[in-house]
Each structure stands twice: as structure tokens, then as C-alpha cells.
Coordinates of C-alpha atoms in Angstrom, one line a residue:
Chain A
M1 CA 80.1 100.4 80.3
K2 CA 80.7 96.6 79.9
T3 CA 83.9 95.2 78.5
W4 CA 82.3 94.1 75.3
Q5 CA 81.0 97.7 74.6
K6 CA 84.5 99.3 75.4
L7 CA 85.9 96.8 72.8
Q8 CA 83.5 97.8 70.3
K9 CA 84.1 101.2 70.9
H10 CA 87.9 101.0 71.2
P11 CA 89.1 98.2 69.0
S12 CA 92.7 99.0 69.9
L13 CA 91.9 97.5 73.3
W14 CA 91.8 94.0 71.9
Q15 CA 95.5 93.6 71.9
R16 CA 95.4 93.6 75.6
Y17 CA 92.9 90.9 75.8
F18 CA 94.6 88.9 73.0
L19 CA 97.8 88.5 75.1
R20 CA 95.7 85.7 77.3
E21 CA 95.4 83.4 74.1
K22 CA 99.1 84.0 73.2
L23 CA 100.0 83.2 76.8
I24 CA 98.0 80.0 77.1
R25 CA 99.8 78.5 73.5
S26 CA 103.2 79.7 75.1
I27 CA 102.5 77.7 78.5
R28 CA 101.1 74.6 76.6
K29 CA 104.2 74.7 74.4
F30 CA 106.7 75.1 77.1
F31 CA 105.4 72.3 79.1
D32 CA 104.3 69.8 76.0
G33 CA 108.2 70.4 74.6
Q34 CA 109.2 68.7 78.0
G35 CA 106.9 65.8 77.7
F36 CA 104.6 67.0 80.4
H37 CA 101.0 65.4 80.4
E38 CA 98.3 68.0 80.2
V39 CA 95.3 66.8 82.6
E40 CA 91.9 67.8 83.1
T41 CA 90.8 67.7 86.4
P42 CA 87.0 67.9 87.8
L43 CA 85.7 71.4 88.2
L44 CA 82.6 70.1 90.1
A45 CA 84.6 68.4 93.1
A46 CA 83.2 66.0 95.9
H47 CA 85.9 67.0 98.2
P48 CA 87.8 70.3 97.9
P49 CA 91.2 70.2 99.7
A50 CA 91.1 71.0 103.3
E51 CA 92.3 74.4 103.6
S52 CA 91.1 76.8 106.2
Y53 CA 92.4 80.2 104.5
L54 CA 89.8 79.1 101.7
E55 CA 85.9 79.5 101.4
V56 CA 84.5 77.3 98.8
F57 CA 81.5 77.6 96.3
E58 CA 79.0 74.8 97.7
T59 CA 76.4 73.6 95.2
T60 CA 74.2 70.6 95.0
L61 CA 74.3 67.4 92.7
L62 CA 70.8 66.0 92.2
D63 CA 70.3 62.2 91.1
R64 CA 67.4 61.4 88.9
Q65 CA 65.1 61.2 92.1
R66 CA 66.3 64.7 93.2
R67 CA 68.1 63.0 96.0
P68 CA 70.8 65.7 97.0
T69 CA 74.5 65.3 97.4
K70 CA 77.2 68.4 98.3
A71 CA 79.3 69.1 95.6
Y72 CA 81.8 71.9 95.5
L73 CA 83.4 74.1 92.6
S74 CA 87.0 73.2 92.9
P75 CA 89.3 75.7 94.4
S76 CA 92.7 73.9 92.8
P77 CA 93.5 71.0 90.7
E78 CA 96.0 69.8 93.1
V79 CA 94.5 66.4 94.7
P80 CA 93.3 65.0 91.3
L81 CA 96.9 65.7 90.0
K82 CA 98.3 63.8 93.0
K83 CA 96.3 60.9 92.7
L84 CA 97.4 60.5 89.1
M85 CA 101.2 60.8 90.0
V86 CA 100.2 58.1 92.6
A87 CA 98.8 56.0 89.6
G88 CA 102.3 56.6 87.6
L89 CA 101.3 59.6 85.0
G90 CA 104.7 61.2 85.9
N91 CA 105.2 64.8 85.1
C92 CA 102.0 66.6 84.5
Y93 CA 100.1 70.0 84.3
S94 CA 96.9 71.5 84.4
L95 CA 95.6 74.7 83.0
T96 CA 92.2 75.1 84.4
K97 CA 89.4 77.2 86.1
S98 CA 89.7 77.5 89.8
F99 CA 86.8 78.9 92.2
R100 CA 87.4 80.7 95.6
N101 CA 84.6 82.3 97.6
M102 CA 84.7 85.5 99.3
E103 CA 87.2 87.2 97.1
T104 CA 85.4 90.0 95.5
E105 CA 86.2 93.5 95.8
S106 CA 89.9 93.2 94.9
K107 CA 92.0 94.1 91.8
L108 CA 94.2 90.9 92.4
H109 CA 91.2 88.4 92.6
N110 CA 88.2 87.2 90.5
P111 CA 86.0 84.4 92.2
E112 CA 86.5 82.3 89.1
F113 CA 90.1 82.3 88.1
T114 CA 92.8 80.4 85.7
I115 CA 95.2 78.5 87.4
L116 CA 98.3 76.6 86.0
E117 CA 99.8 73.8 88.2
W118 CA 102.7 71.7 87.3
Y119 CA 104.2 68.9 89.0
R120 CA 107.7 67.4 88.6
V121 CA 108.4 63.8 89.8
G122 CA 111.8 63.3 91.4
A123 CA 112.0 67.1 91.8
D124 CA 112.1 69.5 94.9
Y125 CA 111.0 73.1 95.2
K126 CA 114.5 74.0 93.9
D127 CA 113.9 72.6 90.6
I128 CA 110.5 74.5 90.5
M129 CA 112.2 77.7 91.1
K130 CA 114.2 77.0 87.9
D131 CA 111.2 76.0 85.9
C132 CA 109.6 79.5 86.8
E133 CA 112.7 81.2 85.6
D134 CA 112.7 79.3 82.5
L135 CA 108.8 79.6 81.9
L136 CA 108.9 83.5 82.4
K137 CA 111.8 83.7 80.1
F138 CA 110.1 81.5 77.5
I139 CA 106.5 83.4 77.9
N140 CA 108.4 86.8 77.4
K141 CA 110.2 85.4 74.2
S142 CA 107.3 83.9 72.6
V143 CA 104.4 86.1 73.4
I144 CA 106.2 89.5 73.5
L145 CA 109.5 89.5 71.6
G146 CA 108.0 87.1 69.0
S147 CA 104.9 89.0 68.5
E148 CA 105.0 90.6 65.1
A149 CA 101.3 90.9 65.0
T150 CA 101.4 94.3 67.1
P151 CA 101.9 96.8 64.5
E152 CA 101.5 99.6 67.2
S153 CA 104.5 98.2 68.8
D154 CA 102.9 99.4 72.1
L155 CA 104.2 96.0 73.4
K156 CA 107.4 95.9 71.9
D157 CA 108.4 99.3 73.1
R158 CA 108.2 97.9 76.7
F159 CA 110.5 95.0 76.0
W160 CA 113.9 96.0 75.1
T161 CA 117.0 93.6 74.1
S162 CA 120.3 94.5 74.9
Q163 CA 122.3 94.4 71.6
N164 CA 125.6 93.4 73.0
D165 CA 124.4 90.5 74.9
D166 CA 124.2 87.1 72.9
K167 CA 121.9 85.7 75.6
K168 CA 119.3 88.4 75.1
K169 CA 118.8 90.1 78.5
H170 CA 115.0 90.1 79.1
Q171 CA 113.6 93.1 80.6
I172 CA 110.1 94.0 81.0
I173 CA 108.2 97.2 82.6
Y174 CA 105.7 96.6 85.0
Q175 CA 103.7 99.3 86.6
G176 CA 106.6 101.9 86.1
R177 CA 109.5 99.6 87.1
K178 CA 112.0 97.7 85.1
I179 CA 112.4 94.2 85.9
D180 CA 114.9 91.9 84.5
L181 CA 113.9 88.4 83.9
T182 CA 117.2 86.9 83.3
P183 CA 118.0 83.8 85.7
P184 CA 118.8 83.6 88.3
W185 CA 116.4 85.6 90.2
E186 CA 116.9 87.0 93.7
R187 CA 116.3 84.2 96.2
L188 CA 115.3 85.2 99.9
T189 CA 114.2 83.2 102.8
V190 CA 111.4 84.4 104.8
V191 CA 113.8 84.7 107.5
E192 CA 116.0 87.0 105.6
A193 CA 113.0 89.1 104.2
F194 CA 111.8 89.8 107.8
A195 CA 115.2 90.9 109.1
T196 CA 116.0 93.0 105.9
Y197 CA 112.8 94.8 105.4
A198 CA 110.9 94.6 108.7
K199 CA 113.9 94.2 111.0
V200 CA 112.4 91.4 112.8
N201 CA 114.3 88.5 114.4
F202 CA 112.4 85.6 113.0
E203 CA 113.6 83.2 115.9
D204 CA 111.8 85.6 118.5
F205 CA 108.9 86.2 116.1
L206 CA 108.3 82.3 115.9
D207 CA 107.1 82.7 119.7
F208 CA 103.5 84.1 119.5
Q209 CA 103.9 85.9 122.6
K210 CA 107.0 87.6 121.5
A211 CA 105.4 88.0 117.9
K212 CA 102.5 90.0 119.7
I213 CA 105.2 92.2 121.4
I214 CA 106.8 92.8 118.4
A215 CA 104.0 93.8 116.5
A216 CA 102.2 95.7 119.1
K217 CA 105.9 98.0 119.2
K218 CA 105.5 98.4 115.6
G219 CA 102.0 100.0 115.9
Y220 CA 99.6 97.0 114.6
R221 CA 96.6 96.3 116.6
L222 CA 96.0 93.2 118.6
E223 CA 92.8 92.0 119.1
S224 CA 91.6 88.4 120.8
K225 CA 91.0 87.0 117.4
T226 CA 94.4 87.8 116.4
T227 CA 96.1 84.8 115.4
W228 CA 99.8 84.5 114.6
E229 CA 99.5 83.9 110.9
K230 CA 97.6 87.3 110.8
L231 CA 100.5 89.0 112.5
F232 CA 103.0 87.3 110.1
N233 CA 100.9 88.6 107.1
Q234 CA 100.1 92.1 108.3
I235 CA 103.8 92.8 108.8
F236 CA 104.6 90.9 105.6
L237 CA 101.9 92.8 103.3
N238 CA 102.8 96.1 105.0
E239 CA 106.6 96.2 105.2
I240 CA 107.9 93.4 103.0
E241 CA 105.8 92.5 99.9
P242 CA 105.7 95.8 98.4
K243 CA 109.7 95.6 98.3
L244 CA 109.8 92.2 96.5
G245 CA 110.6 91.7 93.1
Q246 CA 112.0 95.2 91.9
G247 CA 114.5 95.0 89.5
K248 CA 114.5 91.4 89.3
P249 CA 111.7 88.8 90.5
T250 CA 112.1 87.5 94.1
I251 CA 111.7 84.1 95.1
L252 CA 110.8 84.0 98.8
Y253 CA 111.4 80.6 100.1
D254 CA 111.4 78.5 103.4
Y255 CA 108.0 79.3 104.9
P256 CA 107.0 78.6 108.5
A257 CA 105.8 74.9 108.6
S258 CA 102.2 76.1 110.0
M259 CA 101.9 78.2 106.6
A260 CA 102.3 75.3 104.4
A261 CA 99.5 72.7 104.8
L262 CA 100.5 70.4 101.9
A263 CA 104.5 70.9 102.0
K264 CA 107.2 69.0 103.2
T265 CA 109.2 70.1 106.3
K266 CA 112.7 71.0 105.9
A267 CA 115.0 68.0 107.1
S268 CA 117.4 70.6 108.6
D269 CA 114.8 72.6 110.3
P270 CA 111.2 71.3 110.9
R271 CA 109.8 74.7 112.1
F272 CA 110.0 75.7 108.3
A273 CA 108.5 74.1 105.0
E274 CA 109.7 73.7 101.7
R275 CA 107.6 76.4 100.0
F276 CA 108.3 79.2 97.9
E277 CA 106.4 82.2 96.3
F278 CA 107.5 84.5 93.6
Y279 CA 107.1 88.1 93.2
I280 CA 107.7 90.7 90.4
N281 CA 107.3 94.3 91.7
G282 CA 105.0 93.2 94.6
L283 CA 102.7 90.9 92.5
E284 CA 102.5 87.6 93.8
L285 CA 102.4 85.2 90.9
G286 CA 103.0 81.8 92.2
D287 CA 103.1 79.4 95.3
A288 CA 105.2 76.1 95.4
Y289 CA 105.8 73.3 97.6
S290 CA 108.1 70.3 97.9
E291 CA 105.1 68.0 98.2
L292 CA 104.2 66.3 101.3
T293 CA 104.0 62.6 100.7
D294 CA 103.4 61.3 104.0
W295 CA 99.9 59.9 104.7
R296 CA 99.7 60.3 108.4
E297 CA 101.2 64.0 108.5
Q298 CA 98.6 64.7 105.7
E299 CA 95.8 63.3 107.4
K300 CA 96.7 65.1 110.7
R301 CA 97.0 68.4 108.9
F302 CA 93.7 67.9 107.1
K303 CA 91.9 67.2 110.3
E304 CA 93.2 70.4 111.9
E305 CA 92.2 72.2 109.0
M306 CA 88.8 71.1 109.3
K307 CA 88.6 72.1 113.0
E308 CA 89.8 75.3 112.0
I309 CA 87.3 75.8 109.2
K310 CA 84.6 75.2 111.6
R311 CA 86.1 77.5 114.2
L312 CA 85.9 80.3 111.4
G313 CA 82.3 79.6 110.5
K314 CA 83.1 78.8 107.1
T315 CA 81.3 76.0 104.6
E316 CA 82.3 72.7 106.4
Y317 CA 83.0 69.5 104.0
D318 CA 84.5 66.1 104.7
Y319 CA 88.2 66.0 103.4
D320 CA 89.2 63.7 100.8
H321 CA 89.6 60.1 102.3
D322 CA 90.5 58.8 98.9
F323 CA 93.5 61.2 98.6
I324 CA 94.9 59.7 101.9
E325 CA 94.1 56.3 100.5
A326 CA 96.2 57.6 97.5
L327 CA 99.0 58.8 99.9
K328 CA 99.1 55.3 101.7
V329 CA 99.8 53.6 98.1
G330 CA 102.6 56.2 97.7
L331 CA 103.1 59.5 96.3
P332 CA 106.6 59.7 94.3
T333 CA 108.7 62.6 95.5
C334 CA 107.7 65.4 93.6
S335 CA 107.2 69.3 93.7
G336 CA 104.8 71.3 92.1
I337 CA 103.2 75.0 91.9
A338 CA 100.2 77.0 91.4
V339 CA 100.5 80.0 89.3
G340 CA 97.9 82.5 88.7
V341 CA 97.6 82.8 84.9
D342 CA 95.3 86.1 85.2
R343 CA 98.2 87.6 87.1
L344 CA 100.5 86.6 84.2
V345 CA 98.3 88.5 81.9
M346 CA 98.3 91.4 84.2
L347 CA 101.9 91.4 84.2
L348 CA 102.0 91.1 80.2
A349 CA 99.6 93.8 79.9
D350 CA 101.2 95.9 82.3
T351 CA 97.9 96.5 84.7
D352 CA 97.2 96.5 88.2
D353 CA 93.6 95.3 87.9
I354 CA 92.6 91.7 87.1
A355 CA 89.4 92.9 85.7
D356 CA 91.4 94.5 82.7
T357 CA 92.4 91.0 81.8
L358 CA 89.1 89.5 81.6
F359 CA 86.4 89.9 79.2
F360 CA 83.5 89.3 81.6
P361 CA 85.1 90.2 85.2
A362 CA 82.9 89.0 88.1
S363 CA 82.7 92.7 89.3
E364 CA 81.1 93.6 85.9
E365 CA 79.0 90.4 85.8
F366 CA 77.8 90.7 89.4
G367 CA 78.1 94.3 89.9
S368 CA 80.6 95.8 92.5
P369 CA 79.4 97.3 95.7
Chain B
M1 CA 84.4 109.1 117.7
S2 CA 83.1 105.6 116.9
T3 CA 84.5 102.4 116.6
I4 CA 84.1 100.4 113.0
T5 CA 85.7 97.6 111.3
T6 CA 87.3 97.1 108.0
A7 CA 83.7 95.7 106.8
D8 CA 82.5 99.5 107.1
F9 CA 85.1 101.0 104.8
H10 CA 84.2 102.8 101.8
K11 CA 86.0 105.4 99.7
G12 CA 85.9 108.9 101.2
L13 CA 85.6 107.5 104.9
F14 CA 87.6 109.5 107.6
I15 CA 89.3 107.3 109.8
E16 CA 92.2 107.8 112.6
F17 CA 95.4 106.4 111.8
K18 CA 98.5 106.4 114.0
G19 CA 96.6 109.0 116.2
E20 CA 96.0 111.4 113.2
P21 CA 92.8 112.2 110.9
H22 CA 93.0 110.4 107.5
Q23 CA 90.6 109.8 104.5
I24 CA 90.5 106.6 102.7
V25 CA 91.3 107.3 99.2
E26 CA 91.1 103.4 98.0
F27 CA 90.9 100.1 99.5
Q28 CA 90.8 96.6 98.4
H29 CA 90.9 93.3 99.9
V30 CA 93.7 91.1 99.6
N31 CA 94.3 87.4 100.4
P32 CA 98.0 86.4 100.7
G33 CA 98.9 82.9 99.4
K34 CA 97.4 80.5 102.0
G35 CA 96.6 83.3 104.4
S36 CA 93.4 85.0 105.8
A37 CA 92.0 87.9 104.4
F38 CA 93.2 91.6 104.7
V39 CA 92.1 95.0 103.6
R40 CA 95.1 97.2 101.6
T41 CA 94.0 100.9 101.8
T42 CA 95.5 104.2 100.3
L43 CA 95.3 107.0 103.2
K44 CA 95.6 110.6 102.8
S45 CA 96.3 112.6 105.9
L46 CA 94.0 115.4 106.6
K47 CA 96.9 117.3 108.0
T48 CA 99.8 116.8 105.7
G49 CA 98.1 115.4 102.7
K50 CA 100.6 112.7 102.5
V51 CA 99.3 109.6 101.0
Q52 CA 100.4 106.1 102.1
E53 CA 99.5 102.4 102.1
F54 CA 98.3 100.4 105.1
T55 CA 97.0 96.9 105.0
Y56 CA 94.6 95.9 107.9
K57 CA 93.6 92.6 109.0
S58 CA 90.1 91.9 107.5
G59 CA 87.7 92.7 110.4
E60 CA 90.0 94.7 112.4
T61 CA 88.5 97.7 114.5
V62 CA 89.5 101.5 113.5
T63 CA 88.2 104.7 114.9
E64 CA 85.9 106.8 112.6
I65 CA 86.4 110.5 112.9
P66 CA 83.4 112.5 113.6
I67 CA 82.9 115.0 110.3
E68 CA 80.5 117.8 110.5
T69 CA 78.5 118.5 107.2
Q70 CA 78.2 122.3 107.0
E71 CA 75.8 124.0 104.7
M72 CA 78.1 126.8 103.1
Q73 CA 77.8 129.2 100.5
Y74 CA 80.7 129.7 97.9
L75 CA 81.7 133.5 97.9
Y76 CA 84.8 133.9 95.8
K77 CA 88.4 132.7 94.9
E78 CA 91.3 134.1 96.9
G79 CA 94.7 133.2 96.2
D80 CA 95.1 129.4 96.1
G81 CA 91.9 129.2 98.2
Y82 CA 88.1 129.4 97.8
V83 CA 86.3 131.3 100.5
F84 CA 83.0 129.9 101.7
M85 CA 80.4 131.0 104.2
N86 CA 78.5 129.4 106.6
N87 CA 74.8 130.0 106.2
F88 CA 73.7 130.1 109.6
S89 CA 77.0 131.4 111.6
F90 CA 78.2 133.5 108.7
E91 CA 81.6 132.5 109.6
Q92 CA 84.1 132.1 106.6
L93 CA 86.2 129.2 105.9
Q94 CA 89.1 128.9 103.2
V95 CA 88.8 125.8 101.4
P96 CA 92.3 124.6 99.6
E97 CA 91.8 123.8 95.7
A98 CA 92.9 120.2 96.4
I99 CA 89.3 119.6 98.2
L100 CA 87.7 121.1 95.1
S101 CA 89.8 120.2 92.5
D102 CA 87.1 117.7 90.7
Y103 CA 84.6 120.1 90.8
L104 CA 86.2 123.4 89.8
H105 CA 84.6 123.6 86.7
F106 CA 81.0 123.3 88.2
L107 CA 81.5 125.7 91.3
K108 CA 79.0 128.8 91.1
P109 CA 79.3 131.9 93.4
N110 CA 76.4 132.2 95.8
E111 CA 75.4 128.5 95.6
T112 CA 75.2 126.5 98.7
Y113 CA 77.1 123.2 99.2
Q114 CA 77.9 120.8 101.7
L115 CA 81.0 121.1 103.2
L116 CA 82.7 118.3 105.4
V117 CA 84.4 119.9 108.3
H118 CA 87.0 118.5 111.0
D119 CA 88.4 120.5 113.7
E120 CA 87.6 123.7 111.8
T121 CA 89.2 122.8 108.7
A122 CA 87.5 121.8 105.3
V123 CA 88.2 118.2 104.6
G124 CA 85.9 117.3 101.8
I125 CA 82.9 118.3 99.8
R126 CA 79.6 116.3 99.1
F127 CA 79.2 117.7 95.7
P128 CA 75.7 117.2 94.0
K129 CA 75.7 114.6 91.3
K130 CA 74.2 117.0 88.8
V131 CA 74.4 120.8 88.6
R132 CA 72.4 123.3 86.3
L133 CA 74.3 125.7 84.3
L134 CA 73.8 128.5 81.9
V135 CA 74.9 128.2 78.6
S136 CA 77.0 131.4 78.0
E137 CA 78.3 130.8 74.6
A138 CA 76.7 128.6 71.7
E139 CA 77.3 128.7 68.0
E140 CA 74.0 129.7 66.2
G141 CA 72.3 126.8 64.3
A142 CA 73.4 123.3 63.3
R143 CA 76.2 123.0 60.8
G144 CA 74.0 120.9 58.4
D145 CA 75.1 117.6 60.1
T146 CA 72.2 115.4 60.0
V147 CA 73.9 112.3 61.6
A148 CA 71.5 111.1 64.5
G149 CA 73.1 112.1 67.7
A150 CA 75.1 114.8 66.4
G151 CA 76.2 117.6 68.7
K152 CA 78.2 120.8 69.2
V153 CA 80.3 122.2 71.8
V154 CA 79.0 125.1 74.0
T155 CA 80.5 127.1 76.7
L156 CA 78.8 127.2 80.2
E157 CA 78.9 130.1 82.9
T158 CA 81.6 128.4 84.6
G159 CA 83.9 128.3 81.7
L160 CA 83.1 124.4 81.2
K161 CA 82.7 123.3 77.6
V162 CA 80.2 120.4 77.0
T163 CA 78.9 118.6 74.0
V164 CA 75.3 119.3 73.8
P165 CA 72.4 118.4 71.1
L166 CA 72.0 120.8 68.4
F167 CA 68.9 122.3 69.6
I168 CA 70.6 123.8 72.7
K169 CA 70.7 127.6 72.4
E170 CA 72.9 130.5 74.1
G171 CA 70.7 131.6 77.4
D172 CA 69.4 128.1 78.0
T173 CA 70.0 126.3 81.2
I174 CA 71.3 122.7 81.0
A175 CA 72.0 119.8 83.5
V176 CA 75.5 118.3 83.9
D177 CA 76.7 115.0 85.2
T178 CA 79.5 116.2 87.9
A179 CA 80.9 112.6 87.7
T180 CA 81.5 112.5 84.0
G181 CA 81.2 116.3 82.9
Q182 CA 78.8 115.4 80.4
Y183 CA 75.2 116.9 79.3
L184 CA 72.3 115.2 80.8
E185 CA 69.3 117.4 79.6
R186 CA 67.8 120.8 79.1
A187 CA 66.7 122.1 82.4

């Protein structure tokens, strides 16, 4: 049965889908109230950001003589937003569709998804951490606690307010676990997370040869194409991610520099970059950086990524030279984040499947194998 | 034993995990932030029934476990198990209820089913998508309900209750979808 048919049959299902419109309104209110500019960025991109972990959607732009030019569906609004900050826009955000290929057969991904990116000028990733805490609190207040329009009170029952606390303690239930959204959230470095949950000494793990031995001892399979990043993520996904964001959201920060293509490295330890992700009950909701402003470093990383894209046999494209030109003019010190809006709806709707948040999920439109 | 990759994964597949036979209950692809692709699986141990999650690297090789399909006749229920007999060797096999739980209401004595066997233990059943069952109890006549598509509830020989069109009578044989438990047609 298609979603529209289910909705016709069970009108109570509408409430779950209406969470999205409430959420979108709430996000706009949050940023507009702080003087951020909302920017529309192209969905049809000439140069997607060079990131080897992504596969892009390639299409063809035809001129009036049918002469073709390669075009791509944008995988993120990041580069256009940064160009506008170079031009002097200041704090800004984009709430838009993004596209990533080869991400089917998953409850966490839809090939076309809604992304929220915001950037703060003069800020670093610690400021964005605070933004995340405030945004989630605001969403909870306006979407859930302020929702008189849910007579079934099905939603309200999941969110209770502590009577003797003036500040209103915000607690939500996601997939059977109570999560307290009250700031400050748990803050954990990648190094601490590996030590605590996987009993891995990250100093050793940074060395690829030692990392292989550590992974092999844990019973993970090593193959010729196993990269350091894959070992990192396999241990992370198996032993760490499921433990994050229980009781309180977790901010996981300071990633290895190799895993942050557009982030600034830490002045105190250049092996790590100022990047964080935040998790609620194992669900990854956002990915943030202190943005890289050095055009030489950016160009170097882009070229490395292009090589990696070629090596992996993914769709090849030229990196955005115009973006390097913009960085030469000077990107102000800034920090920003990409948040999965569909995943926020998952959280509010208490579902573990992104398809439950979409009227027309790709799995339904294209059929799932 | 044959080597496969995560690209061959499907629900119900039997693979070796940490040296023990397991069945893939569920799997999905995940892409961690700024990372390559992985496959998150839910695995059920054939020995202990314990269910656990494991995340494979996309493209990682695993060992598929050889599973034998045996044609077996269902004989009777005994204690917590169900006794089946191999149609060729006449050997009997006790099948735990967990394996049949989705199909208990369709199971008919003396019918032949395809059982999946590993190491002389039943690990699964390949149940037909539809079965024919006798209507053992049905109300006589319609209740004057003239709404198009109106139906009534009848009881089948296995005890299963299904909603059927009004023209179905006691003694009829009907086809039922085993995935949904719904009436398909008069057989």
C-alpha cells in the first residue's frame, strides 16, 4: 500500500506527517529570530563539493542547440553558502533538498532528503554545539509542548514537564528511551569514546599498522581494500554509535583530520580537526565544522578527494575552482553544521524508519529490491 | 561453504558469524557521516537463538552456510515441538515452534513442506505463499448486508479465522495468502 492510500484509510496517521510542517516553521522561527538570512542555493550544481565518500547524481544540461554540459544534483548547500559569506552576507542558513546517490535500502537514508545548514560568522564549533542544544530545546517547546492541535494527546504523553522545575525539563522518548534535552548535553571526544566504549587507545589506533592489529584482535576482517577510515567506522558503528545519546544527547567531537575534508584542524593537535556530530539514542542528527578558510589547504584536499573518487570508480567531476577563488578573497572565520531534517522528524515521530516521515519515500516510488 | 559478499545479503540468508551459524533477520545499509558505506545486520544464532547486531564493511566477504532443503511431511505436534518426517529416508525431525511461529495457523498434518536443515537441525521452513484450506465452520446465508465487498468471518480446518465473501459456504476449500492471512479465492 502506498502512503497516500494508508493516509486515506487511517486518517490518524496524518498527525505524524504534520510534524514536518511544524518542524520547518519552528526551524525558520529559530533562525529568523536571531537575524540569520535564509538563502536559496542551486539544486542543479555545476560543481559538487569534492568528497569521495559521496556518489553524486549526474545529469545533463542542454543549451538550445542541444550542446551538453554535465550537471549534478547538489549533495549539500555548503559551498554556495560559503561563497555568500565571502561576499559579506553574515550569519545564514539554508533549508533545502539535497541528493546523494547509492544510499538506498536503508532506514536512515533517502536519496533525496531535506538538509538544514547554518553558518555563524566569527564562531567556532563550540558555538554551534550551543546552537544545537538551543535549537532542539526550541523545537521541543514549539512543536511538541506548544501543540494544542493534537487532541489524541498521543504526542503530549511522550513529553512531560517536571512541575517543580521552572526552567521546564525537556524530556522526550525515542525508541523506548527517555532523553533529556536540557543543556548542557554530554560532550565526548572521539579519543574518549574509543577508550570508553571500545577500549581502544587512539594514539595507537592512529597508526594504520597498529589499527589493523587492534581490529583483527577484535575479530574484524581485514581485506586488501580495507582502509584506515573503514576500520575506524566499523569499530565506531559496532561498538560506539549504539551507546551514544542515551539519557542525554551526545556531542562527539574532535575527529581525526583525515575525516574532515572541509574542517579546520586543531591548533593544539593538528592530527585532529574541529568537527563534531551529535547523537540521540544512536541516531546521528548533525555534522559540524569549524570551517577551513585556508585556500591552499582546501585546494590540496579537493585534489586528494578527486584522486580518491577516481580510485573508487565513482562519478568523476571537476572541483569548484570558483570556490577556491572565493577562499582566496577570504572566508571570514566561521563555523557551520548540516542537520538531517528528516531525522529530526524521525525523532519527533518516534520512528526508526525515514520512510515513515515522507509522503513519497524513494523506497515506495522506485520500489525496494 | 561458499564465500559471498555483503552485496548478496538478503533476509533469511544463513552465514557464519564468529565461527557459528547465523541467519540474517534484517539488514540495512548505513553511511556514517563523511564515511564509506556499511551494512548493519541483525543476526540470529542457529544454536542459541540469540539475536545480535553486527555492522559489516560494504563489500566485505562472509561465508555462506550450506543449507539443505528437505521435503518433509508434517505428522503431529509433540510437546513444544512439531514432528516432521523425511519423505525419502523416513527419518523424523523435531522442529521447534520458533521456526514455524508465522505459519502455525496454516500447518496441516500429512502435507509436505520444504524444511531448511543444517547439521541435522531444522533452521527454517520455505512455506508456500498460498495454501488451500477447508472451511470447517461458516454461518448460513448472508446477514442482509448488501454493501459491496461485504464479508463474513469463517473458521478453517486449522482453526484460522478469515474474512471471506458471503458466497463461501461450509465445506468449501479456499486459498489463503500465508503472508497476510487473507482470503484470496475459492479453490
